[in-house]
Amino acid sequence: MVFSESCTVNEIQQLRVPSTYRLKLSCNTVGMEVELHEDVVPQPRISASIDVEITRDKEKCLEKYFCANGYVVSTSRIGDTYRTVISLHGLLVVIKSPSQLDLRPMDKIYFGLTVK
């Protein structure tokens, strides 16, 4: 398992692509932005709790309400923050953390989430 935490929705942005939105989440020391489609994951409310899991184990991901496979696009460091970008076949997940996650560009991962 690479990452597994309960996060809180801080902000929801509607994107230009119809029915697509971006969640801004806070997860302990990690900040995350996740793009999703309303037909796949109904839009949660502000302050909702969401369990997020990034793993290499497909079966573990399938335990979540939403599970998608994707690839790490880039990892970088900006000041004291490590930034990891994951593409879920076009939808992006951006993770900002104080320490580097065990992810490298082109790693295949599974991204799962459940809105509580």
mmCIF file of N, CA and C in Angstrom:
data_model
loop_
_atom_site.group_PDB
_atom_site.id
_atom_site.type_symbol
_atom_site.label_atom_id
_atom_site.label_comp_id
_atom_site.label_asym_id
_atom_site.label_seq_id
_atom_site.Cartn_x
_atom_site.Cartn_y
_atom_site.Cartn_z
ATOM 1 N N MET A 1 0.844 -1.167 0.000
ATOM 2 C CA MET A 1 0.000 0.000 0.000
ATOM 3 C C MET A 1 0.896 1.239 0.000
ATOM 4 N N VAL A 2 0.564 2.183 -0.841
ATOM 5 C CA VAL A 2 1.336 3.401 -0.962
ATOM 6 C C VAL A 2 0.766 4.505 -0.085
ATOM 7 N N PHE A 3 -0.564 4.629 -0.072
ATOM 8 C CA PHE A 3 -1.209 5.708 0.669
ATOM 9 C C PHE A 3 -2.606 5.271 1.057
ATOM 10 N N SER A 4 -2.998 5.474 2.299
ATOM 11 C CA SER A 4 -4.349 5.161 2.752
ATOM 12 C C SER A 4 -4.684 6.069 3.926
ATOM 13 N N GLU A 5 -5.639 6.978 3.704
ATOM 14 C CA GLU A 5 -6.032 7.912 4.761
ATOM 15 C C GLU A 5 -7.479 8.332 4.591
ATOM 16 N N SER A 6 -8.022 8.860 5.658
ATOM 17 C CA SER A 6 -9.333 9.489 5.610
ATOM 18 C C SER A 6 -9.105 10.982 5.391
ATOM 19 N N CYS A 7 -9.794 11.541 4.411
ATOM 20 C CA CYS A 7 -9.595 12.935 4.022
ATOM 21 C C CYS A 7 -10.893 13.710 4.162
ATOM 22 N N THR A 8 -10.789 15.030 4.152
ATOM 23 C CA THR A 8 -11.946 15.910 4.260
ATOM 24 C C THR A 8 -12.023 16.794 3.025
ATOM 25 N N VAL A 9 -13.236 16.961 2.493
ATOM 26 C CA VAL A 9 -13.452 17.820 1.338
ATOM 27 C C VAL A 9 -13.438 19.279 1.798
ATOM 28 N N ASN A 10 -12.500 20.066 1.249
ATOM 29 C CA ASN A 10 -12.398 21.489 1.584
ATOM 30 C C ASN A 10 -13.060 22.382 0.549
ATOM 31 N N GLU A 11 -13.019 21.941 -0.702
ATOM 32 C CA GLU A 11 -13.534 22.772 -1.792
ATOM 33 C C GLU A 11 -13.939 21.890 -2.960
ATOM 34 N N ILE A 12 -14.945 22.337 -3.718
ATOM 35 C CA ILE A 12 -15.388 21.633 -4.925
ATOM 36 C C ILE A 12 -15.420 22.658 -6.054
ATOM 37 N N GLN A 13 -14.743 22.344 -7.155
ATOM 38 C CA GLN A 13 -14.719 23.232 -8.319
ATOM 39 C C GLN A 13 -15.349 22.522 -9.507
ATOM 40 N N GLN A 14 -16.252 23.184 -10.190
ATOM 41 C CA GLN A 14 -16.809 22.652 -11.433
ATOM 42 C C GLN A 14 -15.794 22.914 -12.533
ATOM 43 N N LEU A 15 -15.518 21.914 -13.361
ATOM 44 C CA LEU A 15 -14.570 22.065 -14.459
ATOM 45 C C LEU A 15 -15.304 22.360 -15.760
ATOM 46 N N ARG A 16 -14.584 22.746 -16.767
ATOM 47 C CA ARG A 16 -15.198 23.081 -18.059
ATOM 48 C C ARG A 16 -15.778 21.856 -18.761
ATOM 49 N N VAL A 17 -15.217 20.699 -18.526
ATOM 50 C CA VAL A 17 -15.761 19.468 -19.106
ATOM 51 C C VAL A 17 -17.095 19.201 -18.416
ATOM 52 N N PRO A 18 -18.169 19.002 -19.186
ATOM 53 C CA PRO A 18 -19.491 18.802 -18.562
ATOM 54 C C PRO A 18 -19.503 17.670 -17.530
ATOM 55 N N SER A 19 -20.161 17.911 -16.417
ATOM 56 C CA SER A 19 -20.357 16.944 -15.330
ATOM 57 C C SER A 19 -19.061 16.508 -14.648
ATOM 58 N N THR A 20 -17.996 17.268 -14.826
ATOM 59 C CA THR A 20 -16.716 16.929 -14.205
ATOM 60 C C THR A 20 -16.386 17.972 -13.146
ATOM 61 N N TYR A 21 -15.867 17.513 -12.018
ATOM 62 C CA TYR A 21 -15.547 18.409 -10.917
ATOM 63 C C TYR A 21 -14.223 18.024 -10.277
ATOM 64 N N ARG A 22 -13.646 18.967 -9.530
ATOM 65 C CA ARG A 22 -12.384 18.737 -8.823
ATOM 66 C C ARG A 22 -12.630 18.902 -7.330
ATOM 67 N N LEU A 23 -12.217 17.897 -6.576
ATOM 68 C CA LEU A 23 -12.286 17.959 -5.115
ATOM 69 C C LEU A 23 -10.929 18.393 -4.585
ATOM 70 N N LYS A 24 -10.928 19.322 -3.641
ATOM 71 C CA LYS A 24 -9.705 19.664 -2.921
ATOM 72 C C LYS A 24 -9.852 19.050 -1.533
ATOM 73 N N LEU A 25 -8.936 18.147 -1.217
ATOM 74 C CA LEU A 25 -9.008 17.374 0.023
ATOM 75 C C LEU A 25 -7.830 17.681 0.927
ATOM 76 N N SER A 26 -8.060 17.590 2.231
ATOM 77 C CA SER A 26 -6.961 17.618 3.194
ATOM 78 C C SER A 26 -6.959 16.284 3.923
ATOM 79 N N CYS A 27 -5.779 15.693 3.987
ATOM 80 C CA CYS A 27 -5.613 14.370 4.590
ATOM 81 C C CYS A 27 -4.413 14.442 5.542
ATOM 82 N N ASN A 28 -4.641 14.711 6.801
ATOM 83 C CA ASN A 28 -3.554 14.898 7.776
ATOM 84 C C ASN A 28 -2.539 15.894 7.233
ATOM 85 N N THR A 29 -1.338 15.451 6.856
ATOM 86 C CA THR A 29 -0.310 16.366 6.371
ATOM 87 C C THR A 29 -0.276 16.451 4.849
ATOM 88 N N VAL A 30 -1.164 15.739 4.162
ATOM 89 C CA VAL A 30 -1.160 15.672 2.702
ATOM 90 C C VAL A 30 -2.342 16.448 2.136
ATOM 91 N N GLY A 31 -2.087 17.232 1.094
ATOM 92 C CA GLY A 31 -3.146 17.901 0.348
ATOM 93 C C GLY A 31 -3.352 17.164 -0.966
ATOM 94 N N MET A 32 -4.588 17.098 -1.444
ATOM 95 C CA MET A 32 -4.861 16.325 -2.644
ATOM 96 C C MET A 32 -5.950 17.006 -3.461
ATOM 97 N N GLU A 33 -5.797 16.966 -4.772
ATOM 98 C CA GLU A 33 -6.826 17.423 -5.693
ATOM 99 C C GLU A 33 -7.177 16.244 -6.577
ATOM 100 N N VAL A 34 -8.476 15.938 -6.695
ATOM 101 C CA VAL A 34 -8.942 14.775 -7.438
ATOM 102 C C VAL A 34 -10.027 15.210 -8.409
ATOM 103 N N GLU A 35 -9.855 14.885 -9.686
ATOM 104 C CA GLU A 35 -10.879 15.164 -10.689
ATOM 105 C C GLU A 35 -11.753 13.930 -10.870
ATOM 106 N N LEU A 36 -13.086 14.130 -10.851
ATOM 107 C CA LEU A 36 -14.034 13.028 -10.969
ATOM 108 C C LEU A 36 -15.200 13.434 -11.860
ATOM 109 N N HIS A 37 -15.954 12.457 -12.313
ATOM 110 C CA HIS A 37 -17.131 12.696 -13.136
ATOM 111 C C HIS A 37 -18.372 12.353 -12.327
ATOM 112 N N GLU A 38 -19.405 13.214 -12.404
ATOM 113 C CA GLU A 38 -20.620 13.041 -11.602
ATOM 114 C C GLU A 38 -21.357 11.734 -11.887
ATOM 115 N N ASP A 39 -21.256 11.204 -13.110
ATOM 116 C CA ASP A 39 -21.923 9.943 -13.431
ATOM 117 C C ASP A 39 -21.247 8.743 -12.772
ATOM 118 N N VAL A 40 -20.000 8.919 -12.369
ATOM 119 C CA VAL A 40 -19.254 7.816 -11.753
ATOM 120 C C VAL A 40 -19.252 7.943 -10.229
ATOM 121 N N VAL A 41 -18.947 9.140 -9.738
ATOM 122 C CA VAL A 41 -18.943 9.413 -8.297
ATOM 123 C C VAL A 41 -19.796 10.662 -8.068
ATOM 124 N N PRO A 42 -20.984 10.496 -7.480
ATOM 125 C CA PRO A 42 -21.819 11.675 -7.210
ATOM 126 C C PRO A 42 -21.050 12.684 -6.357
ATOM 127 N N GLN A 43 -21.245 13.954 -6.657
ATOM 128 C CA GLN A 43 -20.519 15.013 -5.976
ATOM 129 C C GLN A 43 -20.832 15.026 -4.486
ATOM 130 N N PRO A 44 -19.794 14.910 -3.637
ATOM 131 C CA PRO A 44 -20.024 14.968 -2.184
ATOM 132 C C PRO A 44 -20.237 16.413 -1.743
ATOM 133 N N ARG A 45 -20.476 16.610 -0.481
ATOM 134 C CA ARG A 45 -20.667 17.953 0.059
ATOM 135 C C ARG A 45 -19.357 18.428 0.697
ATOM 136 N N ILE A 46 -19.264 19.725 0.902
ATOM 137 C CA ILE A 46 -18.107 20.293 1.607
ATOM 138 C C ILE A 46 -18.073 19.695 3.012
ATOM 139 N N SER A 47 -16.908 19.392 3.501
ATOM 140 C CA SER A 47 -16.614 18.793 4.813
ATOM 141 C C SER A 47 -16.957 17.306 4.895
ATOM 142 N N ALA A 48 -17.330 16.689 3.768
ATOM 143 C CA ALA A 48 -17.565 15.229 3.772
ATOM 144 C C ALA A 48 -16.239 14.517 4.019
ATOM 145 N N SER A 49 -16.335 13.348 4.612
ATOM 146 C CA SER A 49 -15.165 12.512 4.855
ATOM 147 C C SER A 49 -15.050 11.485 3.729
ATOM 148 N N ILE A 50 -13.837 11.321 3.201
ATOM 149 C CA ILE A 50 -13.595 10.404 2.089
ATOM 150 C C ILE A 50 -12.385 9.545 2.420
ATOM 151 N N ASP A 51 -12.546 8.230 2.311
ATOM 152 C CA ASP A 51 -11.412 7.321 2.457
ATOM 153 C C ASP A 51 -10.723 7.197 1.111
ATOM 154 N N VAL A 52 -9.429 7.492 1.077
ATOM 155 C CA VAL A 52 -8.648 7.437 -0.155
ATOM 156 C C VAL A 52 -7.570 6.369 -0.004
ATOM 157 N N GLU A 53 -7.388 5.580 -1.056
ATOM 158 C CA GLU A 53 -6.344 4.559 -1.038
ATOM 159 C C GLU A 53 -5.641 4.531 -2.385
ATOM 160 N N ILE A 54 -4.312 4.574 -2.338
ATOM 161 C CA ILE A 54 -3.490 4.404 -3.525
ATOM 162 C C ILE A 54 -2.666 3.153 -3.276
ATOM 163 N N THR A 55 -2.807 2.177 -4.157
ATOM 164 C CA THR A 55 -2.195 0.884 -3.928
ATOM 165 C C THR A 55 -1.747 0.254 -5.245
ATOM 166 N N ARG A 56 -0.953 -0.768 -5.142
ATOM 167 C CA ARG A 56 -0.579 -1.568 -6.318
ATOM 168 C C ARG A 56 -1.407 -2.856 -6.369
ATOM 169 N N ASP A 57 -2.282 -3.042 -5.383
ATOM 170 C CA ASP A 57 -3.105 -4.241 -5.247
ATOM 171 C C ASP A 57 -4.528 -3.977 -5.744
ATOM 172 N N LYS A 58 -4.883 -4.549 -6.872
ATOM 173 C CA LYS A 58 -6.204 -4.320 -7.474
ATOM 174 C C LYS A 58 -7.326 -4.779 -6.550
ATOM 175 N N GLU A 59 -7.173 -5.913 -5.904
ATOM 176 C CA GLU A 59 -8.225 -6.451 -5.035
ATOM 177 C C GLU A 59 -8.497 -5.522 -3.853
ATOM 178 N N LYS A 60 -7.464 -4.923 -3.300
ATOM 179 C CA LYS A 60 -7.627 -3.976 -2.194
ATOM 180 C C LYS A 60 -8.396 -2.737 -2.669
ATOM 181 N N CYS A 61 -8.099 -2.283 -3.867
ATOM 182 C CA CYS A 61 -8.781 -1.114 -4.429
ATOM 183 C C CYS A 61 -10.264 -1.411 -4.680
ATOM 184 N N LEU A 62 -10.575 -2.607 -5.128
ATOM 185 C CA LEU A 62 -11.953 -2.962 -5.452
ATOM 186 C C LEU A 62 -12.874 -2.972 -4.229
ATOM 187 N N GLU A 63 -12.313 -2.900 -3.030
ATOM 188 C CA GLU A 63 -13.117 -2.808 -1.812
ATOM 189 C C GLU A 63 -13.731 -1.421 -1.651
ATOM 190 N N LYS A 64 -13.232 -0.434 -2.413
ATOM 191 C CA LYS A 64 -13.728 0.936 -2.336
ATOM 192 C C LYS A 64 -14.913 1.123 -3.282
ATOM 193 N N TYR A 65 -15.706 2.188 -3.060
ATOM 194 C CA TYR A 65 -16.853 2.506 -3.910
ATOM 195 C C TYR A 65 -16.392 2.781 -5.339
ATOM 196 N N PHE A 66 -15.319 3.567 -5.479
ATOM 197 C CA PHE A 66 -14.746 3.904 -6.781
ATOM 198 C C PHE A 66 -13.332 3.368 -6.838
ATOM 199 N N CYS A 67 -12.980 2.689 -7.927
ATOM 200 C CA CYS A 67 -11.631 2.168 -8.109
ATOM 201 C C CYS A 67 -11.239 2.360 -9.565
ATOM 202 N N ALA A 68 -10.077 2.953 -9.799
ATOM 203 C CA ALA A 68 -9.585 3.152 -11.165
ATOM 204 C C ALA A 68 -8.094 2.876 -11.190
ATOM 205 N N ASN A 69 -7.627 2.320 -12.314
ATOM 206 C CA ASN A 69 -6.187 2.185 -12.434
ATOM 207 C C ASN A 69 -5.665 3.393 -13.191
ATOM 208 N N GLY A 70 -4.437 3.732 -12.927
ATOM 209 C CA GLY A 70 -3.823 4.884 -13.567
ATOM 210 C C GLY A 70 -2.318 4.787 -13.496
ATOM 211 N N TYR A 71 -1.678 5.839 -13.946
ATOM 212 C CA TYR A 71 -0.216 5.868 -13.991
ATOM 213 C C TYR A 71 0.300 7.155 -13.380
ATOM 214 N N VAL A 72 1.453 7.052 -12.726
ATOM 215 C CA VAL A 72 2.118 8.230 -12.190
ATOM 216 C C VAL A 72 2.700 8.985 -13.376
ATOM 217 N N VAL A 73 2.315 10.244 -13.518
ATOM 218 C CA VAL A 73 2.779 11.072 -14.621
ATOM 219 C C VAL A 73 4.096 11.757 -14.259
ATOM 220 N N SER A 74 4.153 12.313 -13.042
ATOM 221 C CA SER A 74 5.375 12.997 -12.641
ATOM 222 C C SER A 74 5.483 13.056 -11.127
ATOM 223 N N THR A 75 6.714 13.197 -10.687
ATOM 224 C CA THR A 75 7.011 13.466 -9.284
ATOM 225 C C THR A 75 8.016 14.614 -9.283
ATOM 226 N N SER A 76 7.814 15.572 -8.389
ATOM 227 C CA SER A 76 8.737 16.702 -8.331
ATOM 228 C C SER A 76 8.770 17.254 -6.911
ATOM 229 N N ARG A 77 9.733 18.112 -6.698
ATOM 230 C CA ARG A 77 9.845 18.768 -5.401
ATOM 231 C C ARG A 77 9.853 20.273 -5.640
ATOM 232 N N ILE A 78 8.956 20.965 -4.963
ATOM 233 C CA ILE A 78 8.874 22.418 -5.054
ATOM 234 C C ILE A 78 9.046 22.939 -3.637
ATOM 235 N N GLY A 79 10.206 23.485 -3.342
ATOM 236 C CA GLY A 79 10.511 23.929 -1.978
ATOM 237 C C GLY A 79 10.539 22.729 -1.058
ATOM 238 N N ASP A 80 9.730 22.770 0.001
ATOM 239 C CA ASP A 80 9.671 21.666 0.962
ATOM 240 C C ASP A 80 8.527 20.701 0.667
ATOM 241 N N THR A 81 7.869 20.840 -0.478
ATOM 242 C CA THR A 81 6.700 20.025 -0.801
ATOM 243 C C THR A 81 6.987 19.109 -1.983
ATOM 244 N N TYR A 82 6.641 17.836 -1.807
ATOM 245 C CA TYR A 82 6.740 16.864 -2.896
ATOM 246 C C TYR A 82 5.393 16.801 -3.603
ATOM 247 N N ARG A 83 5.423 16.849 -4.921
ATOM 248 C CA ARG A 83 4.200 16.864 -5.732
ATOM 249 C C ARG A 83 4.201 15.643 -6.641
ATOM 250 N N THR A 84 3.131 14.862 -6.576
ATOM 251 C CA THR A 84 2.968 13.677 -7.413
ATOM 252 C C THR A 84 1.693 13.840 -8.228
ATOM 253 N N VAL A 85 1.792 13.631 -9.537
ATOM 254 C CA VAL A 85 0.642 13.727 -10.420
ATOM 255 C C VAL A 85 0.347 12.342 -10.980
ATOM 256 N N ILE A 86 -0.912 11.918 -10.832
ATOM 257 C CA ILE A 86 -1.377 10.619 -11.315
ATOM 258 C C ILE A 86 -2.477 10.868 -12.344
ATOM 259 N N SER A 87 -2.435 10.150 -13.447
ATOM 260 C CA SER A 87 -3.491 10.228 -14.451
ATOM 261 C C SER A 87 -4.340 8.970 -14.382
ATOM 262 N N LEU A 88 -5.632 9.162 -14.168
ATOM 263 C CA LEU A 88 -6.598 8.060 -14.196
ATOM 264 C C LEU A 88 -7.254 8.086 -15.580
ATOM 265 N N HIS A 89 -6.460 7.832 -16.595
ATOM 266 C CA HIS A 89 -6.915 7.856 -17.994
ATOM 267 C C HIS A 89 -7.543 9.197 -18.346
ATOM 268 N N GLY A 90 -6.886 10.268 -17.946
ATOM 269 C CA GLY A 90 -7.323 11.621 -18.279
ATOM 270 C C GLY A 90 -7.739 12.447 -17.075
ATOM 271 N N LEU A 91 -8.366 11.837 -16.097
ATOM 272 C CA LEU A 91 -8.694 12.548 -14.855
ATOM 273 C C LEU A 91 -7.430 12.579 -13.996
ATOM 274 N N LEU A 92 -7.141 13.731 -13.410
ATOM 275 C CA LEU A 92 -5.884 13.872 -12.677
ATOM 276 C C LEU A 92 -6.074 13.838 -11.173
ATOM 277 N N VAL A 93 -5.062 13.317 -10.504
ATOM 278 C CA VAL A 93 -4.946 13.344 -9.052
ATOM 279 C C VAL A 93 -3.605 14.008 -8.761
ATOM 280 N N VAL A 94 -3.613 15.085 -7.985
ATOM 281 C CA VAL A 94 -2.380 15.784 -7.620
ATOM 282 C C VAL A 94 -2.239 15.685 -6.106
ATOM 283 N N ILE A 95 -1.097 15.161 -5.676
ATOM 284 C CA ILE A 95 -0.836 14.960 -4.251
ATOM 285 C C ILE A 95 0.335 15.853 -3.846
ATOM 286 N N LYS A 96 0.140 16.633 -2.788
ATOM 287 C CA LYS A 96 1.206 17.481 -2.258
ATOM 288 C C LYS A 96 1.483 17.025 -0.838
ATOM 289 N N SER A 97 2.729 16.592 -0.593
ATOM 290 C CA SER A 97 3.060 16.025 0.717
ATOM 291 C C SER A 97 4.430 16.516 1.183
ATOM 292 N N PRO A 98 4.658 16.470 2.498
ATOM 293 C CA PRO A 98 5.946 16.905 3.034
ATOM 294 C C PRO A 98 7.060 15.880 2.817
ATOM 295 N N SER A 99 6.686 14.634 2.498
ATOM 296 C CA SER A 99 7.691 13.605 2.214
ATOM 297 C C SER A 99 7.318 12.892 0.919
ATOM 298 N N GLN A 100 8.316 12.340 0.271
ATOM 299 C CA GLN A 100 8.085 11.701 -1.017
ATOM 300 C C GLN A 100 7.361 10.368 -0.845
ATOM 301 N N LEU A 101 6.310 10.151 -1.638
ATOM 302 C CA LEU A 101 5.606 8.870 -1.635
ATOM 303 C C LEU A 101 6.417 7.849 -2.424
ATOM 304 N N ASP A 102 6.164 6.584 -2.193
ATOM 305 C CA ASP A 102 6.886 5.516 -2.883
ATOM 306 C C ASP A 102 6.305 5.328 -4.293
ATOM 307 N N LEU A 103 6.415 6.367 -5.114
ATOM 308 C CA LEU A 103 5.888 6.339 -6.474
ATOM 309 C C LEU A 103 6.915 6.932 -7.429
ATOM 310 N N ARG A 104 7.025 6.343 -8.608
ATOM 311 C CA ARG A 104 7.929 6.821 -9.651
ATOM 312 C C ARG A 104 7.134 7.025 -10.939
ATOM 313 N N PRO A 105 7.579 7.927 -11.821
ATOM 314 C CA PRO A 105 6.881 8.105 -13.096
ATOM 315 C C PRO A 105 6.705 6.773 -13.835
ATOM 316 N N MET A 106 5.516 6.593 -14.382
ATOM 317 C CA MET A 106 5.073 5.409 -15.131
ATOM 318 C C MET A 106 4.740 4.199 -14.250
ATOM 319 N N ASP A 107 4.756 4.332 -12.924
ATOM 320 C CA ASP A 107 4.257 3.266 -12.050
ATOM 321 C C ASP A 107 2.761 3.107 -12.288
ATOM 322 N N LYS A 108 2.308 1.864 -12.424
ATOM 323 C CA LYS A 108 0.871 1.593 -12.526
ATOM 324 C C LYS A 108 0.332 1.472 -11.099
ATOM 325 N N ILE A 109 -0.745 2.197 -10.824
ATOM 326 C CA ILE A 109 -1.347 2.170 -9.488
ATOM 327 C C ILE A 109 -2.857 2.002 -9.606
ATOM 328 N N TYR A 110 -3.479 1.747 -8.476
ATOM 329 C CA TYR A 110 -4.937 1.720 -8.368
ATOM 330 C C TYR A 110 -5.322 2.786 -7.352
ATOM 331 N N PHE A 111 -6.305 3.592 -7.742
ATOM 332 C CA PHE A 111 -6.764 4.686 -6.894
ATOM 333 C C PHE A 111 -8.201 4.396 -6.493
ATOM 334 N N GLY A 112 -8.444 4.272 -5.190
ATOM 335 C CA GLY A 112 -9.799 3.980 -4.714
ATOM 336 C C GLY A 112 -10.266 5.017 -3.728
ATOM 337 N N LEU A 113 -11.587 5.260 -3.736
ATOM 338 C CA LEU A 113 -12.149 6.158 -2.735
ATOM 339 C C LEU A 113 -13.570 5.758 -2.399
ATOM 340 N N THR A 114 -13.951 6.066 -1.172
ATOM 341 C CA THR A 114 -15.306 5.858 -0.679
ATOM 342 C C THR A 114 -15.718 7.104 0.073
ATOM 343 N N VAL A 115 -16.858 7.685 -0.332
ATOM 344 C CA VAL A 115 -17.406 8.851 0.369
ATOM 345 C C VAL A 115 -18.219 8.327 1.537
ATOM 346 N N LYS A 116 -17.938 8.837 2.738
ATOM 347 C CA LYS A 116 -18.660 8.374 3.931
ATOM 348 C C LYS A 116 -19.907 9.174 4.137
#
